[in-house]
Coordinates of C-alpha atoms in Angstrom, one line a residue:
M1 CA -5.0 -6.3 -27.0
N2 CA -5.3 -10.2 -26.7
S3 CA -8.5 -10.6 -24.5
G4 CA -7.0 -13.7 -23.1
D5 CA -4.1 -12.0 -21.8
V6 CA -6.5 -9.4 -20.3
A7 CA -8.6 -11.8 -18.8
W8 CA -5.7 -13.7 -17.2
I9 CA -4.2 -10.3 -15.7
L10 CA -7.6 -9.4 -14.3
A11 CA -7.6 -12.9 -12.7
A12 CA -4.1 -12.4 -11.4
S13 CA -4.9 -9.2 -9.8
A14 CA -7.8 -10.7 -8.0
L15 CA -5.4 -13.6 -6.7
L16 CA -3.1 -10.6 -5.5
C17 CA -5.8 -9.1 -3.6
I18 CA -6.5 -12.4 -1.7
M19 CA -2.8 -12.2 -0.5
I20 CA -3.9 -9.3 1.8
P21 CA -6.4 -11.4 3.8
G22 CA -4.2 -14.4 3.5
L23 CA -1.2 -12.6 5.1
A24 CA -3.5 -10.9 7.9
L25 CA -4.6 -14.5 8.7
F26 CA -1.3 -15.9 8.6
Y27 CA 0.3 -13.3 11.0
G28 CA -2.8 -13.0 13.0
G29 CA -2.8 -16.8 13.8
M30 CA 0.8 -16.2 14.9
V31 CA 0.2 -13.4 17.5
G32 CA -1.8 -13.8 20.9
S33 CA -5.5 -13.6 20.9
R34 CA -5.6 -10.1 22.2
R35 CA -3.2 -9.1 19.4
I36 CA -4.9 -10.5 16.3
L37 CA -7.1 -7.4 15.5
N38 CA -4.2 -5.0 15.5
M39 CA -2.1 -7.5 13.5
M40 CA -4.7 -7.8 10.9
M41 CA -5.5 -4.0 10.7
M42 CA -2.0 -3.2 10.0
C43 CA -2.0 -5.5 7.0
F44 CA -5.3 -3.9 5.8
G45 CA -4.4 -0.4 6.9
G46 CA -1.0 -0.4 5.3
M47 CA -2.3 -1.9 2.1
S48 CA -4.9 0.7 1.9
I49 CA -2.8 3.8 2.7
V50 CA -0.3 2.6 -0.2
A51 CA -3.2 2.0 -2.6
V52 CA -4.2 5.7 -2.0
L53 CA -0.7 6.9 -2.6
W54 CA -0.5 4.6 -5.7
A55 CA -3.3 6.4 -7.5
V56 CA -2.0 9.7 -6.5
F57 CA 1.5 9.5 -7.3
G58 CA 3.0 6.4 -6.8
Y59 CA 2.4 4.6 -10.0
S60 CA 3.9 7.8 -11.7
L61 CA 7.2 7.3 -9.5
V62 CA 7.4 3.9 -10.5
F63 CA 6.5 3.6 -14.2
G64 CA 7.0 7.2 -15.2
N65 CA 9.7 8.1 -17.6
S66 CA 13.0 8.1 -15.5
V67 CA 14.0 11.7 -14.5
A68 CA 17.2 12.9 -16.3
G69 CA 17.5 9.4 -17.9
A70 CA 19.1 8.2 -14.6
G71 CA 17.0 5.1 -14.0
I72 CA 16.5 6.2 -10.2
I73 CA 12.9 7.3 -10.1
G74 CA 10.0 8.2 -12.3
D75 CA 8.5 11.6 -13.5
V76 CA 5.9 12.1 -10.9
T77 CA 4.0 14.5 -13.0
E78 CA 3.6 11.8 -15.9
Y79 CA 0.8 9.7 -14.4
L80 CA -0.2 12.1 -11.7
G81 CA -3.9 11.1 -10.4
L82 CA -3.9 8.2 -13.0
D83 CA -6.2 10.3 -15.4
K84 CA -4.1 9.4 -18.3
L85 CA -5.1 5.8 -17.9
L86 CA -8.8 6.5 -18.6
A87 CA -8.2 6.4 -22.3
A88 CA -7.3 3.2 -24.3
D89 CA -4.0 2.9 -25.9
P90 CA -4.3 1.0 -29.1
A91 CA -0.8 0.2 -29.1
A92 CA -0.5 -1.2 -25.4
A93 CA -0.6 -5.1 -24.8
L94 CA -2.7 -4.4 -21.8
P95 CA -5.0 -1.7 -20.4
G96 CA -3.1 1.0 -18.6
A97 CA -5.6 0.9 -15.8
L98 CA -5.3 -2.9 -15.5
F99 CA -1.5 -2.9 -15.3
A100 CA -1.6 -0.1 -12.5
A101 CA -4.2 -2.3 -10.4
F102 CA -2.1 -5.4 -10.9
Q103 CA 1.1 -3.5 -9.6
L104 CA -0.9 -1.6 -6.7
F105 CA -1.0 -4.9 -5.1
F106 CA 2.7 -5.5 -5.3
A107 CA 3.2 -2.1 -3.4
G108 CA 0.6 -3.0 -0.9
I109 CA 1.5 -6.5 0.0
T110 CA 5.3 -5.5 0.4
T111 CA 4.5 -2.8 3.0
A112 CA 2.1 -5.1 4.6
I113 CA 4.9 -7.7 5.0
I114 CA 6.9 -5.2 7.2
A115 CA 4.1 -5.3 9.9
G116 CA 5.1 -8.6 11.0
A117 CA 8.5 -7.4 12.6
A118 CA 6.3 -5.0 14.8
A119 CA 3.6 -7.1 16.0
G120 CA 1.9 -6.2 19.2
R121 CA 4.1 -3.3 20.4
M122 CA 3.7 -0.3 17.6
K123 CA 1.0 2.4 17.8
F124 CA -1.3 2.1 15.0
G125 CA -1.0 5.6 13.9
A126 CA 2.6 5.3 13.9
W127 CA 2.3 2.3 11.8
M128 CA 0.3 4.1 9.3
A129 CA 2.5 7.1 8.9
F130 CA 5.5 4.7 8.5
S131 CA 3.6 2.8 5.7
A132 CA 2.9 6.2 3.8
L133 CA 6.6 7.3 4.2
W134 CA 8.2 3.9 3.6
A135 CA 6.3 3.4 0.3
T136 CA 7.1 6.9 -1.1
L137 CA 10.8 6.9 -0.1
V138 CA 11.6 3.2 -0.3
Y139 CA 9.3 1.0 -2.3
F140 CA 8.4 3.5 -5.2
P141 CA 12.1 4.2 -5.8
V142 CA 13.2 0.4 -5.7
A143 CA 10.3 -0.8 -7.6
H144 CA 11.2 1.8 -10.4
W145 CA 14.9 0.2 -10.5
V146 CA 13.4 -3.2 -10.7
F147 CA 10.1 -3.2 -12.6
A148 CA 10.4 -0.3 -15.1
F149 CA 11.6 -1.5 -18.4
S150 CA 12.9 1.2 -21.0
S151 CA 11.1 1.1 -24.5
S152 CA 12.7 -0.5 -27.3
D153 CA 12.8 2.7 -29.3
G154 CA 14.3 4.5 -26.2
S155 CA 11.5 7.0 -25.8
V156 CA 11.0 5.7 -22.4
V157 CA 13.6 5.2 -19.7
G158 CA 13.2 2.7 -16.8
G159 CA 15.3 1.7 -13.9
W160 CA 18.9 1.1 -13.7
I161 CA 18.5 -2.5 -12.0
V162 CA 16.6 -4.1 -14.8
N163 CA 18.0 -2.1 -17.9
N164 CA 21.6 -1.1 -17.0
L165 CA 22.6 -3.8 -14.8
K166 CA 20.2 -6.5 -16.5
A167 CA 19.7 -8.3 -13.1
I168 CA 16.8 -11.1 -13.2
D169 CA 14.0 -10.5 -10.8
F170 CA 10.9 -12.1 -12.6
A171 CA 8.3 -11.1 -9.8
G172 CA 9.9 -9.1 -7.0
G173 CA 12.6 -11.0 -5.2
T174 CA 14.7 -7.8 -4.6
A175 CA 11.8 -5.1 -4.8
V176 CA 9.3 -6.9 -2.7
H177 CA 11.0 -9.6 -0.4
M178 CA 14.4 -8.5 0.2
N179 CA 13.0 -5.0 0.6
A180 CA 10.4 -5.8 3.2
G181 CA 12.8 -7.9 4.9
I182 CA 15.7 -5.9 5.4
A183 CA 13.3 -2.8 6.2
S184 CA 11.8 -5.0 8.9
L185 CA 15.4 -5.4 10.5
A186 CA 15.8 -1.7 10.6
L187 CA 12.4 -1.1 12.2
A188 CA 12.8 -3.9 14.7
I189 CA 15.9 -2.3 15.9
V190 CA 14.5 1.2 16.2
L191 CA 11.4 -0.3 17.8
G192 CA 12.9 -2.4 20.4
R193 CA 12.2 -5.7 21.9
S194 CA 8.7 -6.6 23.0
A195 CA 8.2 -6.6 26.9
G196 CA 9.5 -9.8 28.3
W197 CA 11.0 -10.9 25.0
P198 CA 12.0 -13.6 24.3
K199 CA 10.2 -15.6 26.7
S200 CA 7.0 -13.6 27.1
E201 CA 3.7 -15.7 27.1
H202 CA 1.9 -13.0 25.3
T203 CA 3.8 -13.5 22.2
K204 CA 3.1 -17.1 21.5
P205 CA 0.8 -18.0 18.7
H206 CA -2.9 -18.3 19.5
S207 CA -4.3 -20.3 16.4
R208 CA -2.2 -22.4 14.3
P209 CA -5.2 -23.2 12.1
L210 CA -5.4 -19.6 11.2
V211 CA -1.6 -19.7 10.2
L212 CA -2.3 -22.7 7.8
V213 CA -5.3 -21.2 6.3
G214 CA -3.5 -18.0 5.6
A215 CA -0.3 -19.8 4.2
G216 CA -2.9 -21.5 1.9
L217 CA -4.4 -18.3 0.7
L218 CA -0.7 -16.9 0.1
W219 CA 0.2 -19.7 -1.8
A220 CA -3.0 -19.4 -4.1
G221 CA -2.4 -15.6 -4.4
W222 CA 1.3 -16.4 -5.4
F223 CA 0.2 -18.0 -8.7
G224 CA -1.1 -14.5 -9.5
F225 CA 2.0 -12.6 -8.1
N226 CA 4.6 -14.8 -10.2
A227 CA 2.5 -16.1 -13.3
G228 CA 0.8 -12.8 -13.7
S229 CA 4.1 -11.1 -14.0
A230 CA 4.6 -12.8 -17.4
L231 CA 1.8 -10.3 -18.3
T232 CA 0.6 -12.9 -20.9
A233 CA -1.4 -16.1 -20.8
G234 CA 1.0 -18.2 -22.4
Q235 CA 3.9 -20.4 -22.2
S236 CA 6.1 -18.1 -19.8
A237 CA 3.0 -18.0 -17.3
S238 CA 2.6 -21.4 -17.4
V239 CA 6.4 -22.4 -16.7
V240 CA 6.2 -19.9 -13.8
F241 CA 2.9 -21.3 -12.4
L242 CA 4.5 -24.8 -12.5
N243 CA 7.8 -23.7 -10.9
T244 CA 5.9 -21.8 -8.0
A245 CA 3.8 -24.8 -7.3
V246 CA 6.7 -27.2 -7.1
A247 CA 8.8 -24.9 -5.1
G248 CA 6.4 -24.1 -2.5
A249 CA 5.9 -27.8 -2.0
A250 CA 9.6 -28.4 -1.7
G251 CA 10.2 -25.8 0.8
L252 CA 7.4 -27.1 3.1
L253 CA 9.0 -30.6 3.3
A254 CA 12.5 -29.2 3.6
W255 CA 11.6 -27.1 6.9
A256 CA 9.6 -30.0 8.2
A257 CA 12.4 -32.3 7.5
V258 CA 14.9 -30.0 9.4
E259 CA 12.6 -29.6 12.5
R260 CA 12.2 -33.6 12.5
V261 CA 15.9 -33.9 12.7
R262 CA 16.7 -31.0 14.9
L263 CA 13.7 -31.0 17.3
G264 CA 12.0 -34.4 17.0
S265 CA 8.8 -33.5 15.3
A266 CA 7.4 -31.4 12.3
S267 CA 5.2 -28.7 13.4
S268 CA 2.4 -26.9 11.5
M269 CA 4.0 -23.6 12.1
G270 CA 7.1 -24.9 10.5
A271 CA 5.4 -26.4 7.5
A272 CA 3.5 -22.9 6.8
S273 CA 6.8 -21.2 7.2
G274 CA 8.6 -23.3 5.0
L275 CA 6.1 -22.8 2.3
I276 CA 6.3 -19.2 2.6
A277 CA 9.9 -19.3 2.5
A278 CA 10.1 -21.2 -0.7
L279 CA 7.5 -18.9 -2.4
V280 CA 9.9 -16.1 -1.4
A281 CA 12.8 -17.8 -2.9
I282 CA 11.2 -18.7 -6.1
T283 CA 9.6 -15.4 -6.8
P284 CA 12.7 -13.7 -8.5
A285 CA 13.7 -17.0 -10.1
C286 CA 10.4 -18.4 -11.4
G287 CA 11.1 -17.6 -14.8
A288 CA 14.6 -18.4 -15.1
V289 CA 14.8 -22.0 -13.9
S290 CA 13.5 -25.4 -14.7
P291 CA 11.2 -27.2 -12.6
L292 CA 14.0 -29.2 -11.0
G293 CA 15.7 -25.8 -10.4
A294 CA 12.8 -24.7 -8.5
L295 CA 12.8 -27.7 -6.4
A296 CA 16.1 -26.9 -5.4
I297 CA 15.4 -23.4 -4.7
G298 CA 12.4 -24.3 -2.7
A299 CA 14.3 -26.9 -0.7
I300 CA 17.3 -24.8 0.0
A301 CA 15.2 -22.0 1.1
G302 CA 12.9 -24.0 3.3
A303 CA 16.1 -25.8 5.1
V304 CA 18.1 -22.3 5.4
C305 CA 15.5 -20.2 6.5
S306 CA 14.5 -22.9 9.3
L307 CA 18.0 -22.1 10.6
A308 CA 18.0 -18.5 9.9
I309 CA 14.9 -17.8 12.3
E310 CA 17.4 -18.4 15.2
L311 CA 19.5 -15.2 14.2
K312 CA 17.0 -12.9 16.0
F313 CA 17.9 -14.8 19.4
R314 CA 21.8 -14.6 18.7
L315 CA 21.8 -11.2 17.7
G316 CA 19.3 -9.9 19.9
F317 CA 16.7 -8.1 17.6
D318 CA 12.9 -8.8 18.0
D319 CA 11.6 -9.5 14.6
S320 CA 8.3 -10.8 16.0
L321 CA 6.9 -13.0 13.2
D322 CA 10.3 -13.8 11.4
V323 CA 10.1 -11.5 8.4
V324 CA 13.8 -11.3 8.3
G325 CA 14.5 -15.0 8.6
V326 CA 11.8 -15.7 5.8
H327 CA 11.6 -12.7 3.6
L328 CA 15.1 -11.2 3.7
V329 CA 16.8 -14.5 3.7
G330 CA 14.6 -16.2 1.3
G331 CA 14.7 -13.3 -1.0
I332 CA 18.6 -13.5 -1.2
I333 CA 18.7 -17.0 -1.6
G334 CA 16.4 -16.8 -4.5
T335 CA 18.0 -13.9 -6.1
L336 CA 21.4 -15.3 -5.8
L337 CA 20.7 -18.9 -6.9
I338 CA 19.6 -17.5 -10.2
G339 CA 23.3 -17.3 -11.0
F340 CA 23.6 -20.9 -10.3
F341 CA 20.3 -22.4 -11.7
A342 CA 19.1 -20.2 -14.5
T343 CA 19.0 -22.0 -17.7
A344 CA 18.2 -20.6 -21.2
A345 CA 15.5 -22.9 -21.7
A346 CA 13.4 -21.1 -19.2
P347 CA 11.4 -17.7 -20.3
N348 CA 14.2 -15.5 -19.0
K349 CA 16.6 -17.3 -21.2
V350 CA 19.8 -16.8 -19.7
N351 CA 22.2 -19.5 -18.4
G352 CA 23.6 -19.4 -14.8
L353 CA 26.9 -21.3 -13.6
F354 CA 25.5 -24.8 -13.7
Y355 CA 24.3 -24.4 -17.3
G356 CA 27.5 -23.1 -18.6
G357 CA 27.1 -19.4 -18.1
G358 CA 30.0 -18.7 -15.8
F359 CA 30.1 -16.2 -12.8
G360 CA 28.8 -13.4 -14.5
L361 CA 25.1 -13.7 -13.8
L362 CA 25.9 -14.2 -10.3
G363 CA 27.9 -11.1 -9.9
I364 CA 25.1 -9.1 -11.6
Q365 CA 22.7 -10.7 -8.9
S366 CA 24.8 -9.9 -6.2
V367 CA 25.2 -6.2 -7.2
A368 CA 21.5 -5.9 -7.5
T369 CA 21.1 -7.5 -3.8
L370 CA 23.6 -5.3 -2.1
A371 CA 22.1 -2.0 -3.8
V372 CA 18.5 -2.9 -2.5
L373 CA 19.8 -4.1 0.8
G374 CA 21.8 -1.0 1.3
Y375 CA 19.5 1.6 0.3
S376 CA 16.2 0.1 2.0
F377 CA 18.0 -0.5 5.3
V378 CA 19.4 3.2 5.8
V379 CA 16.4 5.0 4.4
T380 CA 14.0 2.8 6.6
W381 CA 16.1 3.4 9.6
V382 CA 16.0 7.0 9.2
I383 CA 12.1 7.1 8.8
A384 CA 11.8 5.0 11.7
K385 CA 14.1 7.3 13.9
I386 CA 12.4 10.5 12.9
L387 CA 8.9 9.0 13.7
N388 CA 10.1 7.6 17.0
I389 CA 11.4 11.2 18.0
T390 CA 8.4 13.0 16.5
M391 CA 5.3 10.9 17.5
G392 CA 6.7 7.8 19.3
L393 CA 6.5 4.3 17.9
R394 CA 5.7 2.1 21.0
I395 CA 2.5 1.6 22.9
H396 CA 2.4 1.8 26.6
E397 CA 4.1 -1.2 28.1
A398 CA 1.0 -1.9 30.2
D399 CA -1.2 -1.9 27.1
E400 CA 1.3 -4.2 25.3
L401 CA 1.2 -6.7 28.1
R402 CA -2.6 -6.8 28.2
G403 CA -3.0 -6.8 24.5
I404 CA -2.8 -4.2 22.0
D405 CA -6.4 -4.9 20.5
M406 CA -8.2 -2.8 23.2
A407 CA -5.5 0.0 23.3
A408 CA -5.5 0.6 19.7
H409 CA -8.7 -0.5 18.4
A410 CA -11.3 -0.8 21.7
E411 CA -12.1 -4.3 20.3
E412 CA -11.4 -7.8 21.2
A413 CA -11.4 -10.6 18.7
Y414 CA -13.0 -13.2 21.0
L415 CA -15.6 -13.0 23.6
S416 CA -16.2 -15.6 26.2
D417 CA -19.6 -17.4 26.5
E418 CA -19.9 -16.0 29.8
E419 CA -19.4 -12.5 29.1
P420 CA -22.4 -10.5 29.2
V421 CA -23.2 -8.1 26.1
E422 CA -25.3 -5.1 26.6
L423 CA -28.2 -4.2 24.5
G424 CA -26.9 -1.8 21.7
S425 CA -23.4 -3.0 22.4
P426 CA -21.2 -3.3 18.8
H427 CA -20.3 -6.7 19.8
R428 CA -24.0 -8.0 19.9
A429 CA -24.7 -10.5 16.9

């Protein structure tokens, strides 16, 4: 093992961990002041339950040898409980325990992203049950398809998308962002619209500064997300790091420019959303394109996603925090544009249409996109329907209107200076 590589993936894993509070602040600032605690708890709670499942059987389902060599799901018994990772493997490039920890955060952040579609109206217990079922039945299989590489000697068989189809997804455009985005659409449809949607006062953002802070933390974490996926501290990670930086900046500017033309001003919420949309789009493409290609992908994602968020009003589904418009649309843009902008000079070493590679790569990327979208939507819809029938997904409308924080957690995020605080109260400083 190269100690520099190990140190880099340790650092990248820590950057990934920062994405959880980053997402919680990003989402939390977008909701009303009496909904922020629940929103943040959905992020932390969803991440935590997935981490437990990951240690018990999730890692094995994703990175275990494919059952019957079919490339559909890993052998659940191979790494059950992760005890097998306690012993060092002298032939491994990274400690197995470190790789498991690094990938744990991918699973957790993917599940937490979906929380934005259910903001302010979903029972916390139902969300936790949904997170557990969704990670098990949707994320773990799809991650196996996309992230589990077969060994060169054929002793380990991985997922069908990465090994048989040979689609390019450097850090999770299909397994993470499209997967979470289409799942958010399915959940939003089953969950139904917020009370008073789309003009309800209680759905307005209460703290734009928190949104910007959260977006900044996510941007920092994204370097671990993307560049860490190189799994080495070398040229590939460096190129990906650069592409991630410039794409994010291009997306922020593009969204702001579209807002300026359409609405007369560039908003802070739009700037933060454009940044995230571009980071979503560059995630699958970061190892396949040049810096100019990254700029193009980031700008296209920022501009298109700024228009795509209007779809929920046209089609009538309540995607509270625009997970569909940003993560689903941005993920599709990034995955498909690889077919145009990929260059063999980049780490993935494949040419797309603009570099003389023809339409073949675009076709491959399209098949991967359709497979993930179809599977994730159907299974997520079934999970949400079953939970709605058995335990109910929605809180009472009165609790929704007054704010879910008190109903779900018996807490408030903000107390006024005039509000008396009793001795012994947990709210006492």
